[in-house]
Amino acid sequence: MLSACSSTPATKVVTRTVVQTQYKYVTPPLQIIQQCEVESNFNMTDSASLLNYARQLEQNIDECNKGIERIKQWIIDNG
């Protein structure tokens, strides 16, 4: 009959957006996270061999630092 005069409110349609966060853990390749090797059975007989051993250790440190730089760059690239 006269439905426009009804006292019941009209139904509302409510739309909700649901956001679900997913975490993805990414690790660097094993090639760039290898441990640094130190030769512990180096034969030191004189000052020259001690100097050679020190130089070898410095080279190992340099290689380890290069590995750390590769990891940092990988993080920047894949961050």
Tab-separated table of N, CA, C and O in Angstrom:
chain	number	residue	atom	x	y	z
A	1	MET	N	0.795	-1.155	0.000
A	1	MET	CA	0.000	0.000	0.000
A	1	MET	C	0.869	1.262	0.000
A	1	MET	O	1.337	1.651	-1.049
A	2	LEU	N	1.066	1.921	1.110
A	2	LEU	CA	1.923	3.098	1.144
A	2	LEU	C	3.275	2.715	1.775
A	2	LEU	O	3.555	2.998	2.920
A	3	SER	N	4.120	2.073	0.997
A	3	SER	CA	5.388	1.591	1.548
A	3	SER	C	6.377	2.720	1.787
A	3	SER	O	7.308	2.583	2.568
A	4	ALA	N	6.242	3.823	1.157
A	4	ALA	CA	7.156	4.947	1.353
A	4	ALA	C	6.989	5.570	2.722
A	4	ALA	O	7.873	6.257	3.206
A	5	CYS	N	5.922	5.307	3.378
A	5	CYS	CA	5.692	5.872	4.694
A	5	CYS	C	6.093	4.909	5.795
A	5	CYS	O	5.767	5.123	6.955
A	6	SER	N	6.795	3.875	5.491
A	6	SER	CA	7.172	2.856	6.463
A	6	SER	C	8.185	3.426	7.444
A	6	SER	O	9.021	4.255	7.108
A	7	SER	N	8.180	2.955	8.697
A	7	SER	CA	9.118	3.441	9.707
A	7	SER	C	10.380	2.598	9.806
A	7	SER	O	11.277	2.908	10.550
A	8	THR	N	10.479	1.523	9.084
A	8	THR	CA	11.689	0.698	9.093
A	8	THR	C	12.738	1.306	8.158
A	8	THR	O	12.436	1.632	7.028
A	9	PRO	N	13.979	1.465	8.672
A	9	PRO	CA	15.013	2.051	7.826
A	9	PRO	C	15.423	1.093	6.708
A	9	PRO	O	15.326	-0.117	6.848
A	10	ALA	N	15.893	1.643	5.651
A	10	ALA	CA	16.351	0.817	4.530
A	10	ALA	C	17.665	0.136	4.909
A	10	ALA	O	18.468	0.670	5.658
A	11	THR	N	17.861	-1.074	4.407
A	11	THR	CA	19.098	-1.810	4.703
A	11	THR	C	20.284	-1.175	3.982
A	11	THR	O	20.184	-0.768	2.838
A	12	LYS	N	21.409	-1.116	4.703
A	12	LYS	CA	22.631	-0.554	4.138
A	12	LYS	C	23.541	-1.688	3.681
A	12	LYS	O	23.646	-2.708	4.344
A	13	VAL	N	24.203	-1.459	2.602
A	13	VAL	CA	25.198	-2.414	2.130
A	13	VAL	C	26.560	-1.904	2.599
A	13	VAL	O	26.951	-0.780	2.323
A	14	VAL	N	27.274	-2.740	3.359
A	14	VAL	CA	28.581	-2.359	3.888
A	14	VAL	C	29.646	-3.185	3.169
A	14	VAL	O	29.566	-4.405	3.131
A	15	THR	N	30.631	-2.504	2.631
A	15	THR	CA	31.736	-3.174	1.965
A	15	THR	C	32.993	-2.972	2.803
A	15	THR	O	33.326	-1.858	3.170
A	16	ARG	N	33.686	-4.076	3.086
A	16	ARG	CA	34.920	-4.008	3.870
A	16	ARG	C	36.060	-4.599	3.062
A	16	ARG	O	35.907	-5.616	2.414
A	17	THR	N	37.200	-3.962	3.162
A	17	THR	CA	38.402	-4.466	2.507
A	17	THR	C	39.258	-5.151	3.559
A	17	THR	O	39.578	-4.568	4.586
A	18	VAL	N	39.620	-6.391	3.276
A	18	VAL	CA	40.448	-7.161	4.199
A	18	VAL	C	41.826	-7.314	3.570
A	18	VAL	O	41.961	-7.738	2.434
A	19	VAL	N	42.855	-6.935	4.321
A	19	VAL	CA	44.228	-7.041	3.844
A	19	VAL	C	44.933	-8.101	4.677
A	19	VAL	O	44.914	-8.054	5.904
A	20	GLN	N	45.554	-9.047	3.999
A	20	GLN	CA	46.289	-10.103	4.697
A	20	GLN	C	47.756	-9.979	4.291
A	20	GLN	O	48.096	-10.057	3.120
A	21	THR	N	48.613	-9.781	5.278
A	21	THR	CA	50.038	-9.625	5.022
A	21	THR	C	50.698	-10.993	5.014
A	21	THR	O	50.484	-11.798	5.915
A	22	GLN	N	51.500	-11.240	3.991
A	22	GLN	CA	52.255	-12.482	3.927
A	22	GLN	C	53.742	-12.135	3.938
A	22	GLN	O	54.172	-11.227	3.234
A	23	TYR	N	54.488	-12.854	4.731
A	23	TYR	CA	55.929	-12.623	4.829
A	23	TYR	C	56.653	-13.704	4.047
A	23	TYR	O	56.331	-14.877	4.157
A	24	LYS	N	57.610	-13.268	3.276
A	24	LYS	CA	58.424	-14.205	2.509
A	24	LYS	C	59.868	-13.989	2.927
A	24	LYS	O	60.408	-12.893	2.793
A	25	TYR	N	60.482	-15.017	3.472
A	25	TYR	CA	61.869	-14.914	3.912
A	25	TYR	C	62.784	-15.343	2.772
A	25	TYR	O	62.661	-16.432	2.232
A	26	VAL	N	63.678	-14.448	2.418
A	26	VAL	CA	64.602	-14.693	1.322
A	26	VAL	C	66.010	-14.662	1.896
A	26	VAL	O	66.374	-13.732	2.604
A	27	THR	N	66.773	-15.684	1.597
A	27	THR	CA	68.142	-15.741	2.093
A	27	THR	C	69.116	-15.637	0.926
A	27	THR	O	68.794	-16.022	-0.187
A	28	PRO	N	70.303	-15.112	1.187
A	28	PRO	CA	71.286	-14.997	0.107
A	28	PRO	C	71.774	-16.376	-0.340
A	28	PRO	O	71.714	-17.338	0.420
A	29	PRO	N	72.265	-16.458	-1.554
A	29	PRO	CA	72.796	-17.736	-2.053
A	29	PRO	C	73.970	-18.210	-1.202
A	29	PRO	O	74.728	-17.401	-0.665
A	30	LEU	N	74.109	-19.508	-1.087
A	30	LEU	CA	75.171	-20.079	-0.255
A	30	LEU	C	76.568	-19.711	-0.756
A	30	LEU	O	77.517	-19.678	0.023
A	31	GLN	N	76.698	-19.410	-2.049
A	31	GLN	CA	78.020	-19.070	-2.588
A	31	GLN	C	78.597	-17.817	-1.954
A	31	GLN	O	79.811	-17.661	-1.897
A	32	ILE	N	77.737	-16.910	-1.478
A	32	ILE	CA	78.278	-15.660	-0.928
A	32	ILE	C	78.260	-15.622	0.592
A	32	ILE	O	78.593	-14.604	1.175
A	33	ILE	N	77.897	-16.716	1.235
A	33	ILE	CA	77.923	-16.731	2.705
A	33	ILE	C	78.786	-17.876	3.231
A	33	ILE	O	78.506	-18.458	4.265
A	34	GLN	N	79.848	-18.175	2.517
A	34	GLN	CA	80.762	-19.219	2.961
A	34	GLN	C	81.685	-18.687	4.050
A	34	GLN	O	82.002	-17.505	4.084
A	35	GLN	N	82.113	-19.589	4.909
A	35	GLN	CA	83.033	-19.196	5.976
A	35	GLN	C	84.425	-18.948	5.402
A	35	GLN	O	84.824	-19.556	4.417
A	36	CYS	N	85.145	-18.076	6.058
A	36	CYS	CA	86.509	-17.779	5.649
A	36	CYS	C	87.443	-18.847	6.217
A	36	CYS	O	87.320	-19.240	7.371
A	37	GLU	N	88.364	-19.275	5.400
A	37	GLU	CA	89.306	-20.318	5.792
A	37	GLU	C	90.615	-19.695	6.269
A	37	GLU	O	91.116	-18.750	5.681
A	38	VAL	N	91.151	-20.249	7.348
A	38	VAL	CA	92.454	-19.822	7.862
A	38	VAL	C	93.306	-21.069	8.008
A	38	VAL	O	92.912	-22.025	8.673
A	39	GLU	N	94.454	-21.031	7.375
A	39	GLU	CA	95.362	-22.169	7.455
A	39	GLU	C	96.081	-22.139	8.798
A	39	GLU	O	96.837	-21.219	9.097
A	40	SER	N	95.820	-23.123	9.619
A	40	SER	CA	96.383	-23.104	10.972
A	40	SER	C	97.663	-23.923	11.084
A	40	SER	O	98.391	-23.805	12.056
A	41	ASN	N	97.963	-24.761	10.110
A	41	ASN	CA	99.169	-25.591	10.199
A	41	ASN	C	100.294	-25.030	9.328
A	41	ASN	O	101.058	-25.763	8.746
A	42	PHE	N	100.380	-23.719	9.285
A	42	PHE	CA	101.416	-23.056	8.498
A	42	PHE	C	102.758	-23.242	9.194
A	42	PHE	O	102.880	-23.044	10.399
A	43	ASN	N	103.785	-23.612	8.439
A	43	ASN	CA	105.108	-23.876	8.996
A	43	ASN	C	105.907	-22.571	9.060
A	43	ASN	O	106.343	-22.051	8.043
A	44	MET	N	106.062	-22.057	10.263
A	44	MET	CA	106.821	-20.810	10.437
A	44	MET	C	108.188	-21.142	11.024
A	44	MET	O	108.300	-21.524	12.189
A	45	THR	N	109.199	-21.002	10.192
A	45	THR	CA	110.555	-21.337	10.638
A	45	THR	C	111.425	-20.107	10.828
A	45	THR	O	112.408	-20.159	11.563
A	46	ASP	N	111.063	-19.021	10.157
A	46	ASP	CA	111.864	-17.803	10.282
A	46	ASP	C	110.971	-16.582	10.078
A	46	ASP	O	109.764	-16.699	9.905
A	47	SER	N	111.579	-15.417	10.086
A	47	SER	CA	110.814	-14.171	9.958
A	47	SER	C	110.131	-14.060	8.603
A	47	SER	O	109.020	-13.544	8.500
A	48	ALA	N	110.775	-14.558	7.564
A	48	ALA	CA	110.190	-14.479	6.225
A	48	ALA	C	108.910	-15.312	6.139
A	48	ALA	O	107.916	-14.891	5.539
A	49	SER	N	108.921	-16.494	6.745
A	49	SER	CA	107.719	-17.331	6.696
A	49	SER	C	106.595	-16.716	7.539
A	49	SER	O	105.418	-16.819	7.181
A	50	LEU	N	106.964	-16.051	8.622
A	50	LEU	CA	105.959	-15.351	9.427
A	50	LEU	C	105.343	-14.201	8.629
A	50	LEU	O	104.128	-13.998	8.652
A	51	LEU	N	106.179	-13.490	7.881
A	51	LEU	CA	105.686	-12.407	7.039
A	51	LEU	C	104.753	-12.950	5.959
A	51	LEU	O	103.694	-12.379	5.684
A	52	ASN	N	105.120	-14.055	5.342
A	52	ASN	CA	104.264	-14.680	4.326
A	52	ASN	C	102.926	-15.105	4.917
A	52	ASN	O	101.882	-14.953	4.282
A	53	TYR	N	102.968	-15.630	6.126
A	53	TYR	CA	101.736	-16.046	6.797
A	53	TYR	C	100.845	-14.834	7.076
A	53	TYR	O	99.631	-14.869	6.858
A	54	ALA	N	101.450	-13.728	7.510
A	54	ALA	CA	100.687	-12.503	7.775
A	54	ALA	C	100.056	-11.979	6.485
A	54	ALA	O	98.897	-11.543	6.480
A	55	ARG	N	100.792	-12.041	5.396
A	55	ARG	CA	100.244	-11.604	4.104
A	55	ARG	C	99.074	-12.500	3.673
A	55	ARG	O	98.088	-12.025	3.134
A	56	GLN	N	99.229	-13.786	3.915
A	56	GLN	CA	98.147	-14.715	3.562
A	56	GLN	C	96.891	-14.412	4.391
A	56	GLN	O	95.775	-14.419	3.870
A	57	LEU	N	97.077	-14.129	5.667
A	57	LEU	CA	95.937	-13.774	6.517
A	57	LEU	C	95.270	-12.482	6.038
A	57	LEU	O	94.036	-12.375	6.036
A	58	GLU	N	96.076	-11.510	5.621
A	58	GLU	CA	95.512	-10.270	5.084
A	58	GLU	C	94.699	-10.538	3.822
A	58	GLU	O	93.634	-9.947	3.621
A	59	GLN	N	95.176	-11.436	2.965
A	59	GLN	CA	94.420	-11.799	1.763
A	59	GLN	C	93.098	-12.467	2.139
A	59	GLN	O	92.062	-12.206	1.514
A	60	ASN	N	93.137	-13.320	3.165
A	60	ASN	CA	91.903	-13.973	3.619
A	60	ASN	C	90.900	-12.941	4.133
A	60	ASN	O	89.700	-13.036	3.860
A	61	ILE	N	91.397	-11.965	4.870
A	61	ILE	CA	90.511	-10.901	5.380
A	61	ILE	C	89.920	-10.110	4.222
A	61	ILE	O	88.733	-9.788	4.212
A	62	ASP	N	90.743	-9.805	3.216
A	62	ASP	CA	90.248	-9.084	2.043
A	62	ASP	C	89.153	-9.879	1.336
A	62	ASP	O	88.132	-9.317	0.924
A	63	GLU	N	89.340	-11.177	1.189
A	63	GLU	CA	88.330	-12.017	0.544
A	63	GLU	C	87.042	-12.053	1.367
A	63	GLU	O	85.940	-12.006	0.817
A	64	CYS	N	87.177	-12.131	2.688
A	64	CYS	CA	85.989	-12.114	3.552
A	64	CYS	C	85.248	-10.787	3.432
A	64	CYS	O	84.017	-10.756	3.375
A	65	ASN	N	86.000	-9.688	3.371
A	65	ASN	CA	85.365	-8.380	3.212
A	65	ASN	C	84.649	-8.262	1.871
A	65	ASN	O	83.576	-7.663	1.785
A	66	LYS	N	85.224	-8.853	0.825
A	66	LYS	CA	84.546	-8.865	-0.477
A	66	LYS	C	83.234	-9.638	-0.378
A	66	LYS	O	82.229	-9.251	-0.963
A	67	GLY	N	83.250	-10.738	0.378
A	67	GLY	CA	82.029	-11.515	0.578
A	67	GLY	C	80.963	-10.710	1.301
A	67	GLY	O	79.782	-10.752	0.953
A	68	ILE	N	81.372	-9.944	2.292
A	68	ILE	CA	80.426	-9.099	3.028
A	68	ILE	C	79.849	-8.039	2.100
A	68	ILE	O	78.648	-7.757	2.133
A	69	GLU	N	80.678	-7.467	1.239
A	69	GLU	CA	80.191	-6.470	0.281
A	69	GLU	C	79.202	-7.100	-0.700
A	69	GLU	O	78.209	-6.477	-1.074
A	70	ARG	N	79.465	-8.361	-1.116
A	70	ARG	CA	78.521	-9.046	-2.013
A	70	ARG	C	77.192	-9.281	-1.314
A	70	ARG	O	76.128	-9.148	-1.924
A	71	ILE	N	77.232	-9.610	-0.021
A	71	ILE	CA	75.995	-9.805	0.735
A	71	ILE	C	75.225	-8.495	0.842
A	71	ILE	O	74.005	-8.449	0.639
A	72	LYS	N	75.925	-7.404	1.131
A	72	LYS	CA	75.263	-6.095	1.209
A	72	LYS	C	74.606	-5.741	-0.119
A	72	LYS	O	73.473	-5.262	-0.152
A	73	GLN	N	75.319	-5.972	-1.220
A	73	GLN	CA	74.757	-5.663	-2.538
A	73	GLN	C	73.565	-6.564	-2.831
A	73	GLN	O	72.565	-6.120	-3.387
A	74	TRP	N	73.641	-7.832	-2.434
A	74	TRP	CA	72.519	-8.748	-2.638
A	74	TRP	C	71.294	-8.263	-1.866
A	74	TRP	O	70.171	-8.315	-2.381
A	75	ILE	N	71.499	-7.784	-0.642
A	75	ILE	CA	70.381	-7.259	0.164
A	75	ILE	C	69.759	-6.047	-0.522
A	75	ILE	O	68.534	-5.920	-0.587
A	76	ILE	N	70.603	-5.165	-1.070
A	76	ILE	CA	70.079	-3.983	-1.770
A	76	ILE	C	69.278	-4.416	-3.003
A	76	ILE	O	68.190	-3.917	-3.261
A	77	ASP	N	69.811	-5.389	-3.753
A	77	ASP	CA	69.152	-5.835	-4.968
A	77	ASP	C	67.865	-6.608	-4.701
A	77	ASP	O	66.931	-6.566	-5.491
A	78	ASN	N	67.812	-7.339	-3.572
A	78	ASN	CA	66.666	-8.218	-3.298
A	78	ASN	C	65.834	-7.761	-2.116
A	78	ASN	O	64.936	-8.486	-1.682
A	79	GLY	N	66.170	-6.602	-1.562
A	79	GLY	CA	65.541	-6.089	-0.357
A	79	GLY	C	64.084	-6.051	-0.412
A	79	GLY	O	63.261	-6.343	0.300
